[in-house]
mmCIF file of C-alpha atoms in Angstrom:
data_model
loop_
_atom_site.group_PDB
_atom_site.id
_atom_site.type_symbol
_atom_site.label_atom_id
_atom_site.label_comp_id
_atom_site.label_asym_id
_atom_site.label_seq_id
_atom_site.Cartn_x
_atom_site.Cartn_y
_atom_site.Cartn_z
ATOM 1 C CA MET A 126 29.573 57.989 -49.838
ATOM 2 C CA LEU A 127 31.487 58.903 -46.720
ATOM 3 C CA ASN A 128 34.709 60.638 -47.505
ATOM 4 C CA ASN A 129 35.609 61.465 -43.922
ATOM 5 C CA PHE A 130 36.086 59.079 -41.053
ATOM 6 C CA THR A 131 37.278 59.239 -37.464
ATOM 7 C CA HIS A 132 39.956 57.033 -35.867
ATOM 8 C CA LYS A 133 39.219 56.564 -32.134
ATOM 9 C CA LYS A 134 42.035 55.837 -29.728
ATOM 10 C CA ILE A 135 42.259 56.010 -25.949
ATOM 11 C CA GLY A 136 42.195 59.600 -24.865
ATOM 12 C CA LYS A 137 42.177 61.202 -28.374
ATOM 13 C CA GLU A 138 40.520 61.297 -31.795
ATOM 14 C CA LYS A 139 42.066 61.587 -35.238
ATOM 15 C CA SER A 140 40.242 62.666 -38.352
ATOM 16 C CA GLY A 141 41.148 61.588 -41.878
ATOM 17 C CA GLU A 142 39.904 60.971 -45.379
ATOM 18 C CA LEU A 143 38.910 57.641 -46.887
ATOM 19 C CA PRO A 144 40.306 56.660 -50.225
ATOM 20 C CA LYS A 145 37.607 56.463 -52.878
ATOM 21 C CA ASN A 146 37.855 52.703 -52.983
ATOM 22 C CA GLY A 147 38.403 52.335 -49.210
ATOM 23 C CA ALA A 148 34.860 51.242 -48.513
ATOM 24 C CA GLU A 149 35.284 48.286 -50.864
ATOM 25 C CA LYS A 150 38.171 46.993 -48.746
ATOM 26 C CA LEU A 151 36.234 47.104 -45.448
ATOM 27 C CA PRO A 152 34.290 44.055 -44.239
ATOM 28 C CA GLU A 153 30.795 43.878 -45.665
ATOM 29 C CA ILE A 154 28.962 45.150 -42.631
ATOM 30 C CA TYR A 155 31.227 48.166 -42.297
ATOM 31 C CA LYS A 156 30.954 48.748 -46.050
ATOM 32 C CA ALA A 157 27.173 48.746 -45.779
ATOM 33 C CA GLU A 158 27.316 51.048 -42.764
ATOM 34 C CA ALA A 159 29.683 53.379 -44.560
ATOM 35 C CA GLU A 160 27.353 53.525 -47.537
ATOM 36 C CA GLU A 161 24.257 53.876 -45.253
ATOM 37 C CA GLN A 162 22.670 50.937 -47.097
ATOM 38 C CA LEU A 163 21.878 48.636 -44.102
ATOM 39 C CA GLU A 164 18.172 47.742 -44.210
ATOM 40 C CA LYS A 165 15.887 47.013 -41.267
ATOM 41 C CA PRO A 166 15.159 43.246 -41.043
ATOM 42 C CA ARG A 167 11.784 42.361 -42.432
ATOM 43 C CA GLY A 168 9.173 41.051 -40.082
ATOM 44 C CA GLY A 169 11.043 42.226 -36.971
ATOM 45 C CA TYR A 170 8.032 42.228 -34.691
ATOM 46 C CA GLY A 171 7.007 38.748 -35.915
ATOM 47 C CA MET A 172 10.430 37.366 -35.077
ATOM 48 C CA ILE A 173 10.238 38.850 -31.570
ATOM 49 C CA VAL A 174 6.789 37.340 -30.957
ATOM 50 C CA LEU A 175 7.962 33.959 -32.272
ATOM 51 C CA ALA A 176 11.031 34.037 -30.030
ATOM 52 C CA CYS A 177 8.882 34.838 -26.977
ATOM 53 C CA PHE A 178 6.464 32.043 -27.834
ATOM 54 C CA LEU A 179 9.240 29.473 -28.225
ATOM 55 C CA ALA A 180 10.892 30.570 -24.968
ATOM 56 C CA THR A 181 7.603 30.178 -23.075
ATOM 57 C CA ALA A 182 6.916 26.785 -24.641
ATOM 58 C CA PHE A 183 10.364 25.442 -23.770
ATOM 59 C CA SER A 184 10.040 26.766 -20.194
ATOM 60 C CA LEU A 185 6.706 25.007 -19.680
ATOM 61 C CA ALA A 186 8.068 21.816 -21.190
ATOM 62 C CA ALA A 187 11.069 21.950 -18.881
ATOM 63 C CA ILE A 188 8.816 22.370 -15.832
ATOM 64 C CA PHE A 189 6.646 19.463 -16.970
ATOM 65 C CA VAL A 190 9.630 17.186 -17.512
ATOM 66 C CA TYR A 191 11.134 18.147 -14.144
ATOM 67 C CA ASP A 192 7.895 17.560 -12.257
ATOM 68 C CA GLY A 193 7.192 14.341 -14.118
ATOM 69 C CA PHE A 194 10.584 12.721 -13.897
ATOM 70 C CA PHE A 195 12.529 14.338 -11.069
ATOM 71 C CA ARG A 196 9.855 14.616 -8.418
ATOM 72 C CA GLU A 197 7.716 11.911 -6.980
ATOM 73 C CA PRO A 198 4.833 11.828 -4.499
ATOM 74 C CA VAL A 199 5.533 9.976 -1.297
ATOM 75 C CA GLY A 200 2.708 8.037 0.273
ATOM 76 C CA GLY A 201 -0.729 9.468 0.497
ATOM 77 C CA GLY A 202 -0.530 9.453 4.216
ATOM 78 C CA VAL A 203 -3.531 8.345 6.122
ATOM 79 C CA ALA A 204 -4.994 11.805 5.728
ATOM 80 C CA GLY A 205 -4.565 11.747 1.958
ATOM 81 C CA GLN A 206 -1.818 14.377 1.911
ATOM 82 C CA ARG A 207 1.097 14.458 -0.512
ATOM 83 C CA VAL A 208 4.730 15.113 0.072
ATOM 84 C CA ILE A 209 6.952 15.995 -2.884
ATOM 85 C CA VAL A 210 10.512 14.845 -2.511
ATOM 86 C CA ASP A 211 13.046 16.480 -4.821
ATOM 87 C CA LYS A 212 15.421 13.835 -6.116
ATOM 88 C CA GLN A 213 18.131 16.426 -6.575
ATOM 89 C CA GLU A 214 18.468 16.454 -2.792
ATOM 90 C CA ASN A 215 20.859 14.210 -0.965
ATOM 91 C CA ILE A 216 19.412 10.673 -0.976
ATOM 92 C CA THR A 217 19.957 10.136 2.748
ATOM 93 C CA VAL A 218 18.136 13.355 3.630
ATOM 94 C CA THR A 219 15.292 12.498 1.269
ATOM 95 C CA PHE A 220 14.833 9.064 2.839
ATOM 96 C CA GLU A 221 14.878 10.500 6.345
ATOM 97 C CA GLU A 222 12.294 13.110 5.369
ATOM 98 C CA ARG A 223 10.143 10.415 3.856
ATOM 99 C CA LEU A 224 10.303 8.277 6.990
ATOM 100 C CA GLY A 225 9.638 11.287 9.189
ATOM 101 C CA TYR A 226 6.513 12.101 7.218
ATOM 102 C CA LEU A 227 5.466 8.458 7.269
ATOM 103 C CA ASN A 228 5.835 8.206 11.039
ATOM 104 C CA GLU A 229 3.956 11.461 11.593
ATOM 105 C CA GLN A 230 1.005 10.452 9.417
ATOM 106 C CA ALA A 231 0.783 6.804 10.454
ATOM 107 C CA SER A 232 0.931 7.594 14.175
ATOM 108 C CA GLN A 233 -2.328 9.550 13.831
ATOM 109 C CA VAL A 234 -4.286 6.315 13.348
ATOM 110 C CA VAL A 235 -2.408 4.197 15.893
ATOM 111 C CA VAL A 236 -3.778 3.743 19.413
ATOM 112 C CA SER A 237 -2.280 2.252 22.575
ATOM 113 C CA PHE A 238 -3.820 -0.255 24.974
ATOM 114 C CA TYR A 239 -2.936 0.639 28.575
ATOM 115 C CA LYS A 240 -3.666 -0.978 31.887
ATOM 116 C CA LYS A 241 -6.648 0.803 33.392
ATOM 117 C CA PRO A 242 -5.520 2.984 36.310
ATOM 118 C CA THR A 243 -7.120 2.322 39.672
ATOM 119 C CA GLU A 244 -6.972 6.029 40.477
ATOM 120 C CA THR A 245 -6.609 9.041 38.205
ATOM 121 C CA SER A 246 -4.324 11.121 40.393
ATOM 122 C CA GLY A 247 -0.652 10.624 39.746
ATOM 123 C CA TYR A 248 -1.108 8.100 36.919
ATOM 124 C CA PHE A 249 1.491 8.189 34.172
ATOM 125 C CA PHE A 250 1.210 6.397 30.835
ATOM 126 C CA GLU A 251 4.515 4.575 31.074
ATOM 127 C CA THR A 252 5.773 2.083 28.484
ATOM 128 C CA ALA A 253 5.688 -0.637 31.132
ATOM 129 C CA GLU A 254 1.919 -0.102 31.504
ATOM 130 C CA SER A 255 1.263 -0.579 27.765
ATOM 131 C CA PHE A 256 -0.066 -3.902 26.490
ATOM 132 C CA GLY A 257 0.358 -3.068 22.802
ATOM 133 C CA GLY A 258 -1.331 -1.233 19.970
ATOM 134 C CA GLY A 259 -4.066 -1.137 17.385
ATOM 135 C CA VAL A 260 -5.169 0.902 14.396
ATOM 136 C CA VAL A 261 -8.332 2.965 13.827
ATOM 137 C CA ILE A 262 -10.376 1.669 10.878
ATOM 138 C CA THR A 263 -13.592 3.726 11.182
ATOM 139 C CA ASN A 264 -13.995 7.361 12.195
ATOM 140 C CA ASP A 265 -16.568 6.462 14.866
ATOM 141 C CA GLY A 266 -14.107 4.345 16.816
ATOM 142 C CA TRP A 267 -13.648 0.789 15.553
ATOM 143 C CA VAL A 268 -10.076 -0.301 16.224
ATOM 144 C CA ALA A 269 -8.382 -3.330 14.645
ATOM 145 C CA THR A 270 -5.887 -5.264 16.731
ATOM 146 C CA SER A 271 -4.926 -8.928 17.155
ATOM 147 C CA LYS A 272 -6.208 -11.830 19.203
ATOM 148 C CA GLY A 273 -2.636 -12.186 20.419
ATOM 149 C CA LEU A 274 -2.849 -8.795 22.133
ATOM 150 C CA LEU A 275 -6.173 -9.612 23.796
ATOM 151 C CA ALA A 276 -4.710 -12.920 24.985
ATOM 152 C CA LYS A 277 -1.848 -10.981 26.595
ATOM 153 C CA ILE A 278 -4.302 -8.626 28.326
ATOM 154 C CA GLY A 279 -6.350 -11.559 29.593
ATOM 155 C CA LYS A 280 -8.717 -10.529 32.382
ATOM 156 C CA GLU A 281 -6.937 -7.239 33.054
ATOM 157 C CA LYS A 282 -8.996 -4.077 32.687
ATOM 158 C CA TYR A 283 -7.677 -1.704 30.061
ATOM 159 C CA ILE A 284 -8.286 1.633 28.368
ATOM 160 C CA ILE A 285 -7.342 2.957 24.931
ATOM 161 C CA LEU A 286 -5.300 6.103 24.362
ATOM 162 C CA THR A 287 -5.615 7.794 20.947
ATOM 163 C CA ASN A 288 -3.112 9.988 19.139
ATOM 164 C CA ASN A 289 -4.793 13.196 20.368
ATOM 165 C CA GLN A 290 -4.169 11.987 23.942
ATOM 166 C CA LYS A 291 -7.781 11.159 24.748
ATOM 167 C CA VAL A 292 -8.609 8.193 26.951
ATOM 168 C CA PHE A 293 -11.481 5.871 25.982
ATOM 169 C CA GLU A 294 -13.249 3.023 27.713
ATOM 170 C CA VAL A 295 -13.915 -0.077 25.621
ATOM 171 C CA GLU A 296 -17.563 -0.478 24.572
ATOM 172 C CA SER A 297 -17.398 -3.886 22.877
ATOM 173 C CA VAL A 298 -15.019 -6.515 21.511
ATOM 174 C CA VAL A 299 -15.648 -8.645 18.402
ATOM 175 C CA LEU A 300 -13.433 -11.538 17.315
ATOM 176 C CA ASP A 301 -13.049 -12.540 13.675
ATOM 177 C CA PRO A 302 -14.068 -16.212 13.231
ATOM 178 C CA GLY A 303 -11.900 -16.511 10.120
ATOM 179 C CA SER A 304 -8.604 -14.942 11.241
ATOM 180 C CA ASP A 305 -6.555 -13.785 14.231
ATOM 181 C CA LEU A 306 -7.892 -10.244 13.958
ATOM 182 C CA ALA A 307 -9.896 -8.667 16.778
ATOM 183 C CA PHE A 308 -11.962 -5.481 16.793
ATOM 184 C CA VAL A 309 -12.548 -3.132 19.704
ATOM 185 C CA LYS A 310 -15.130 -0.317 19.776
ATOM 186 C CA ILE A 311 -14.586 3.030 21.489
ATOM 187 C CA ASP A 312 -16.877 6.067 21.459
ATOM 188 C CA GLY A 313 -14.890 8.060 18.906
ATOM 189 C CA ARG A 314 -15.876 11.023 16.740
ATOM 190 C CA ASP A 315 -14.220 12.078 13.476
ATOM 191 C CA LEU A 316 -11.126 9.990 14.094
ATOM 192 C CA PRO A 317 -8.514 9.697 11.321
ATOM 193 C CA VAL A 318 -8.593 6.223 9.767
ATOM 194 C CA ALA A 319 -6.005 3.918 8.245
ATOM 195 C CA LYS A 320 -5.620 2.982 4.602
ATOM 196 C CA PHE A 321 -5.555 -0.740 3.842
ATOM 197 C CA GLY A 322 -2.837 -2.317 1.718
ATOM 198 C CA GLU A 323 -2.832 -5.595 -0.199
ATOM 199 C CA THR A 324 -0.753 -8.517 1.039
ATOM 200 C CA LYS A 325 -0.650 -9.965 -2.478
ATOM 201 C CA ASN A 326 1.521 -7.013 -3.534
ATOM 202 C CA VAL A 327 4.113 -7.710 -0.817
ATOM 203 C CA VAL A 328 7.369 -9.347 -1.933
ATOM 204 C CA SER A 329 10.193 -11.054 -0.083
ATOM 205 C CA GLY A 330 12.788 -8.559 1.117
ATOM 206 C CA GLN A 331 10.365 -5.631 1.070
ATOM 207 C CA GLU A 332 10.774 -3.205 3.952
ATOM 208 C CA LEU A 333 7.810 -2.632 6.253
ATOM 209 C CA TYR A 334 7.578 -0.407 9.313
ATOM 210 C CA GLY A 335 6.024 -1.283 12.647
ATOM 211 C CA ILE A 336 4.508 1.703 14.457
ATOM 212 C CA ILE A 337 4.813 1.640 18.246
ATOM 213 C CA LYS A 338 2.800 4.346 19.980
ATOM 214 C CA ASP A 339 4.428 5.208 23.293
ATOM 215 C CA PHE A 340 2.838 8.231 24.934
ATOM 216 C CA PRO A 341 3.464 10.968 23.941
ATOM 217 C CA LYS A 342 5.587 9.950 20.942
ATOM 218 C CA SER A 343 5.726 7.095 18.462
ATOM 219 C CA ARG A 344 8.561 4.866 17.313
ATOM 220 C CA MET A 345 9.167 2.985 14.083
ATOM 221 C CA ALA A 346 10.699 -0.468 13.747
ATOM 222 C CA SER A 347 12.211 -1.298 10.363
ATOM 223 C CA LEU A 348 11.439 -4.873 9.282
ATOM 224 C CA HIS A 349 12.045 -6.967 6.171
ATOM 225 C CA VAL A 350 9.500 -9.414 4.784
ATOM 226 C CA ALA A 351 10.669 -13.023 4.698
ATOM 227 C CA GLU A 352 7.519 -14.394 3.060
ATOM 228 C CA VAL A 353 3.738 -14.432 3.089
ATOM 229 C CA ASP A 354 2.690 -18.021 3.736
ATOM 230 C CA LEU A 355 0.541 -20.346 5.826
ATOM 231 C CA LYS A 356 0.983 -20.202 9.598
ATOM 232 C CA ASN A 357 2.416 -23.700 9.702
ATOM 233 C CA GLU A 358 4.797 -24.169 6.786
ATOM 234 C CA ASN A 359 4.347 -27.946 7.049
ATOM 235 C CA GLU A 360 0.616 -27.615 6.391
ATOM 236 C CA ILE A 361 -0.502 -27.666 2.789
ATOM 237 C CA ILE A 362 -4.251 -28.023 3.340
ATOM 238 C CA GLU A 363 -6.097 -24.696 3.311
ATOM 239 C CA SER A 364 -9.720 -23.871 4.105
ATOM 240 C CA THR A 365 -12.035 -21.416 2.398
ATOM 241 C CA GLU A 366 -13.300 -20.417 5.859
ATOM 242 C CA LYS A 367 -9.967 -19.866 7.609
ATOM 243 C CA MET A 368 -7.633 -17.026 6.664
ATOM 244 C CA ASN A 369 -4.353 -18.744 7.480
ATOM 245 C CA LEU A 370 -1.906 -16.645 5.480
ATOM 246 C CA VAL A 371 0.433 -14.556 7.627
ATOM 247 C CA VAL A 372 3.334 -12.172 7.054
ATOM 248 C CA PHE A 373 6.685 -13.448 8.312
ATOM 249 C CA CYS A 374 9.552 -10.992 8.760
ATOM 250 C CA GLN A 375 13.242 -11.838 8.863
ATOM 251 C CA GLU A 376 13.752 -10.100 12.204
ATOM 252 C CA GLY A 377 10.660 -11.550 13.901
ATOM 253 C CA TYR A 378 8.466 -9.227 15.977
ATOM 254 C CA ASP A 379 9.368 -7.695 19.310
ATOM 255 C CA MET A 380 6.613 -7.975 21.908
ATOM 256 C CA SER A 381 6.366 -4.178 22.001
ATOM 257 C CA LEU A 382 4.880 -4.487 18.485
ATOM 258 C CA LEU A 383 1.979 -6.674 19.610
ATOM 259 C CA GLY A 384 -1.208 -5.398 17.935
ATOM 260 C CA ALA A 385 0.770 -2.747 16.055
ATOM 261 C CA PRO A 386 0.272 -2.104 12.335
ATOM 262 C CA LEU A 387 2.917 -2.887 9.730
ATOM 263 C CA ILE A 388 2.863 -0.199 7.048
ATOM 264 C CA ASN A 389 4.558 0.148 3.675
ATOM 265 C CA ILE A 390 6.347 3.241 2.382
ATOM 266 C CA SER A 391 3.016 4.534 1.005
ATOM 267 C CA GLY A 392 1.472 4.562 4.483
ATOM 268 C CA GLU A 393 -0.856 1.605 3.844
ATOM 269 C CA VAL A 394 -1.462 -0.880 6.655
ATOM 270 C CA ILE A 395 -0.392 -4.306 5.400
ATOM 271 C CA ALA A 396 -0.795 -6.398 8.542
ATOM 272 C CA ILE A 397 -1.337 -6.422 12.315
ATOM 273 C CA VAL A 398 1.243 -8.132 14.543
ATOM 274 C CA ASN A 399 -0.285 -11.147 16.309
ATOM 275 C CA ASN A 400 2.736 -12.688 18.053
ATOM 276 C CA GLN A 401 6.517 -12.814 17.850
ATOM 277 C CA SER A 402 6.515 -14.558 14.475
ATOM 278 C CA GLU A 403 3.258 -13.676 12.677
ATOM 279 C CA ALA A 404 1.339 -10.655 11.421
ATOM 280 C CA VAL A 405 -2.243 -10.972 10.132
ATOM 281 C CA PRO A 406 -3.036 -9.416 6.719
ATOM 282 C CA MET A 407 -5.210 -6.310 6.986
ATOM 283 C CA ALA A 408 -6.918 -7.160 3.693
ATOM 284 C CA TYR A 409 -8.962 -9.728 5.636
ATOM 285 C CA THR A 410 -11.111 -6.879 6.981
ATOM 286 C CA LYS A 411 -12.426 -5.639 3.625
ATOM 287 C CA THR A 412 -15.626 -7.668 3.424
ATOM 288 C CA ILE A 413 -16.544 -7.720 7.113
ATOM 289 C CA LEU A 414 -16.729 -4.005 7.893
ATOM 290 C CA ASP A 415 -20.343 -3.662 6.798
ATOM 291 C CA GLY A 416 -21.559 -6.259 9.303
ATOM 292 C CA LEU A 417 -19.293 -4.844 11.981
ATOM 293 C CA LEU A 418 -20.762 -1.359 11.545
ATOM 294 C CA LYS A 419 -24.406 -2.332 11.161
ATOM 295 C CA LYS A 420 -24.766 -5.377 13.408
ATOM 296 C CA ASN A 421 -21.776 -5.202 15.732
ATOM 297 C CA LYS A 422 -20.731 -8.672 14.567
ATOM 298 C CA ILE A 423 -18.659 -10.338 11.855
ATOM 299 C CA THR A 424 -20.116 -12.567 9.178
ATOM 300 C CA ARG A 425 -17.722 -14.516 6.958
ATOM 301 C CA THR A 426 -18.550 -16.009 3.577
ATOM 302 C CA SER A 427 -18.601 -19.801 3.504
ATOM 303 C CA LEU A 428 -18.061 -22.320 0.686
ATOM 304 C CA GLY A 429 -17.080 -25.382 2.701
ATOM 305 C CA VAL A 430 -14.021 -26.957 1.072
ATOM 306 C CA ASN A 431 -10.463 -27.829 2.046
ATOM 307 C CA TYR A 432 -7.868 -27.734 -0.692
ATOM 308 C CA ILE A 433 -4.244 -27.716 -1.816
ATOM 309 C CA ASN A 434 -3.058 -24.601 -3.628
ATOM 310 C CA LEU A 435 -1.362 -26.134 -6.684
ATOM 311 C CA ALA A 436 0.417 -22.884 -7.511
ATOM 312 C CA LYS A 437 2.462 -23.401 -4.334
ATOM 313 C CA HIS A 438 2.382 -27.197 -4.197
ATOM 314 C CA PRO A 439 2.196 -28.518 -7.791
ATOM 315 C CA LYS A 440 1.535 -32.190 -8.510
ATOM 316 C CA ILE A 441 2.364 -34.596 -11.327
ATOM 317 C CA ASP A 442 -0.597 -35.872 -13.336
ATOM 318 C CA SER A 443 -0.385 -39.680 -13.080
ATOM 319 C CA LYS A 444 -1.879 -40.164 -16.549
ATOM 320 C CA THR A 445 -0.016 -37.588 -18.613
ATOM 321 C CA GLY A 446 3.109 -37.091 -16.514
ATOM 322 C CA GLU A 447 2.632 -33.332 -16.802
ATOM 323 C CA LEU A 448 3.087 -30.877 -13.948
ATOM 324 C CA VAL A 449 -0.204 -29.391 -12.707
ATOM 325 C CA SER A 450 0.569 -26.003 -11.178
ATOM 326 C CA ARG A 451 -2.672 -24.038 -11.131
ATOM 327 C CA GLY A 452 -5.953 -24.294 -9.318
ATOM 328 C CA ALA A 453 -7.223 -25.572 -5.960
ATOM 329 C CA LEU A 454 -7.253 -29.356 -5.582
ATOM 330 C CA LEU A 455 -10.077 -30.357 -3.217
ATOM 331 C CA SER A 456 -8.366 -32.662 -0.752
ATOM 332 C CA GLY A 457 -8.759 -33.934 2.788
ATOM 333 C CA TYR A 458 -6.201 -35.026 5.352
ATOM 334 C CA LYS A 459 -6.615 -37.268 8.399
ATOM 335 C CA ASN A 460 -9.884 -36.093 10.019
ATOM 336 C CA VAL A 461 -10.323 -33.183 7.582
ATOM 337 C CA THR A 462 -12.643 -33.841 4.634
ATOM 338 C CA ALA A 463 -12.224 -32.254 1.203
ATOM 339 C CA VAL A 464 -15.874 -31.175 1.058
ATOM 340 C CA VAL A 465 -17.539 -30.259 4.353
ATOM 341 C CA LYS A 466 -20.763 -32.146 5.012
ATOM 342 C CA ASN A 467 -23.955 -30.115 4.422
ATOM 343 C CA SER A 468 -21.899 -27.204 3.101
ATOM 344 C CA GLN A 469 -22.761 -25.066 0.089
ATOM 345 C CA ALA A 470 -20.006 -26.856 -1.820
ATOM 346 C CA GLU A 471 -21.608 -30.244 -1.188
ATOM 347 C CA LYS A 472 -25.014 -28.911 -2.228
ATOM 348 C CA ALA A 473 -23.504 -27.656 -5.494
ATOM 349 C CA GLY A 474 -22.021 -31.086 -6.255
ATOM 350 C CA LEU A 475 -18.319 -30.458 -5.658
ATOM 351 C CA LYS A 476 -16.287 -33.607 -4.914
ATOM 352 C CA SER A 477 -12.925 -34.629 -3.533
ATOM 353 C CA GLY A 478 -10.352 -34.591 -6.347
ATOM 354 C CA ASP A 479 -11.998 -31.713 -8.237
ATOM 355 C CA ILE A 480 -9.644 -28.915 -9.223
ATOM 356 C CA ILE A 481 -11.179 -25.439 -9.115
ATOM 357 C CA ILE A 482 -9.291 -23.362 -11.698
ATOM 358 C CA SER A 483 -11.355 -20.158 -11.731
ATOM 359 C CA VAL A 484 -14.065 -18.275 -9.856
ATOM 360 C CA GLU A 485 -16.005 -15.916 -12.104
ATOM 361 C CA GLU A 486 -13.250 -13.921 -13.873
ATOM 362 C CA ASN A 487 -10.587 -14.755 -11.284
ATOM 363 C CA THR A 488 -8.056 -17.379 -12.332
ATOM 364 C CA LEU A 489 -6.494 -19.101 -9.347
ATOM 365 C CA GLY A 490 -2.762 -18.542 -9.067
ATOM 366 C CA GLU A 491 0.047 -17.955 -6.609
ATOM 367 C CA LYS A 492 -0.955 -14.335 -5.914
ATOM 368 C CA GLU A 493 -4.447 -15.097 -4.604
ATOM 369 C CA SER A 494 -5.729 -18.309 -3.059
ATOM 370 C CA LEU A 495 -9.219 -19.788 -3.369
ATOM 371 C CA GLY A 496 -10.004 -18.766 0.215
ATOM 372 C CA GLU A 497 -9.044 -15.137 -0.406
ATOM 373 C CA ILE A 498 -11.122 -15.014 -3.590
ATOM 374 C CA ILE A 499 -14.179 -16.502 -1.850
ATOM 375 C CA GLN A 500 -13.904 -13.938 0.958
ATOM 376 C CA ASN A 501 -14.214 -11.145 -1.606
ATOM 377 C CA TYR A 502 -17.855 -12.188 -2.113
ATOM 378 C CA LEU A 503 -20.788 -11.765 0.245
ATOM 379 C CA PRO A 504 -22.941 -14.506 1.782
ATOM 380 C CA GLY A 505 -25.890 -15.352 -0.449
ATOM 381 C CA GLN A 506 -24.119 -14.424 -3.691
ATOM 382 C CA LYS A 507 -24.205 -16.885 -6.580
ATOM 383 C CA ILE A 508 -20.861 -17.493 -8.237
ATOM 384 C CA LYS A 509 -19.761 -19.504 -11.247
ATOM 385 C CA MET A 510 -16.732 -21.763 -11.023
ATOM 386 C CA THR A 511 -14.760 -23.697 -13.582
ATOM 387 C CA ILE A 512 -13.492 -27.051 -12.345
ATOM 388 C CA VAL A 513 -11.475 -29.902 -13.804
ATOM 389 C CA ARG A 514 -12.941 -33.354 -13.121
ATOM 390 C CA GLU A 515 -11.518 -36.465 -14.767
ATOM 391 C CA ASP A 516 -9.428 -34.323 -17.144
ATOM 392 C CA LYS A 517 -12.460 -32.391 -18.389
ATOM 393 C CA GLU A 518 -13.414 -28.806 -17.637
ATOM 394 C CA LYS A 519 -16.879 -28.210 -16.248
ATOM 395 C CA GLY A 520 -18.862 -25.167 -15.123
ATOM 396 C CA ILE A 521 -20.642 -25.173 -11.790
ATOM 397 C CA GLU A 522 -22.747 -22.609 -9.896
ATOM 398 C CA VAL A 523 -22.617 -22.186 -6.117
ATOM 399 C CA THR A 524 -24.676 -20.087 -3.708
ATOM 400 C CA LEU A 525 -22.333 -18.977 -0.944
ATOM 401 C CA GLY A 526 -23.199 -19.466 2.720
ATOM 402 C CA LYS A 527 -22.016 -17.729 5.893
ATOM 403 C CA THR A 528 -20.251 -18.327 9.196
ATOM 404 C CA GLU A 529 -20.526 -16.108 12.275
#
């Protein structure tokens, strides 16, 4: 037992003697220290290792949660790059950074159509000399634009200026028989190409961005989708051979946007501007690229029917009084017949009044029309359809044809 102790005060020490029972009156830890009976904790090293392990685990978990929930990738860009935007930043700054990245990446695949100079000396690529734009869809130089742009150019001679400031002569022009898209070939090498987006994923009010390439910079126009619908809102008859859906925007389209791509926030090209009110869906190009690359021409798949999309224009069943709101009702109007004569549809036995409710595994609905579904198949393919005829479902097989 300790019989002596030391009182410590500022600047001096004082020695004294503990009473025999003094240790019993001290707090437990001091009592144990006084009696030199404090023991080393058991398993000390194990506790240290466990503490380190838990600290590491919680740190990794925190990083995972932060990355997973407080950061998000923006776009893929046309070059497949990723930008990480930290949501802890000011929202305005984040949005500006996102748009800046979007403009930078998208402008790489946008080209400009300029009036061909009569002489090279002293020629400047002024905005006034630009007809409009287009977007690169293959790395060897196929450019998608609109028939509206080519109509504006008319008989004028023109050249194409790419993002890397190279001038190209036009080798060939191919028009799409099924839509208002046009394709122009230049002698390109290893050009960056656009990513295609789906029109069926576009909703009213969604913001899209028109890219205007004015040498040497590019500009962005912010637009808001009004709807994706038929060109003429008074028309309800659609064709499996004509891609008549267009993207309408609330603001309309300035003529400087003619031929320009409309992109979403992910950098995907949704449509190409055709005139001051319409933009043509880019998804229409998916099944025609192979023929464009191999044969320098476009071949569209043909079924040969005209129809009413019941998802958009439902009808009342005269027998049951129920609302019919799915499928494609084969129907004619004035000089348009429901089933085109000598078409693949006629050969398969389809008739006016039939309602096509599915094609293979695709159920017809508001998101995708019969025409869009048919264009996802290639000429010569055999497809199975389910139709409703006289209130009974029936299966039918059709071999698809082609139009050029």
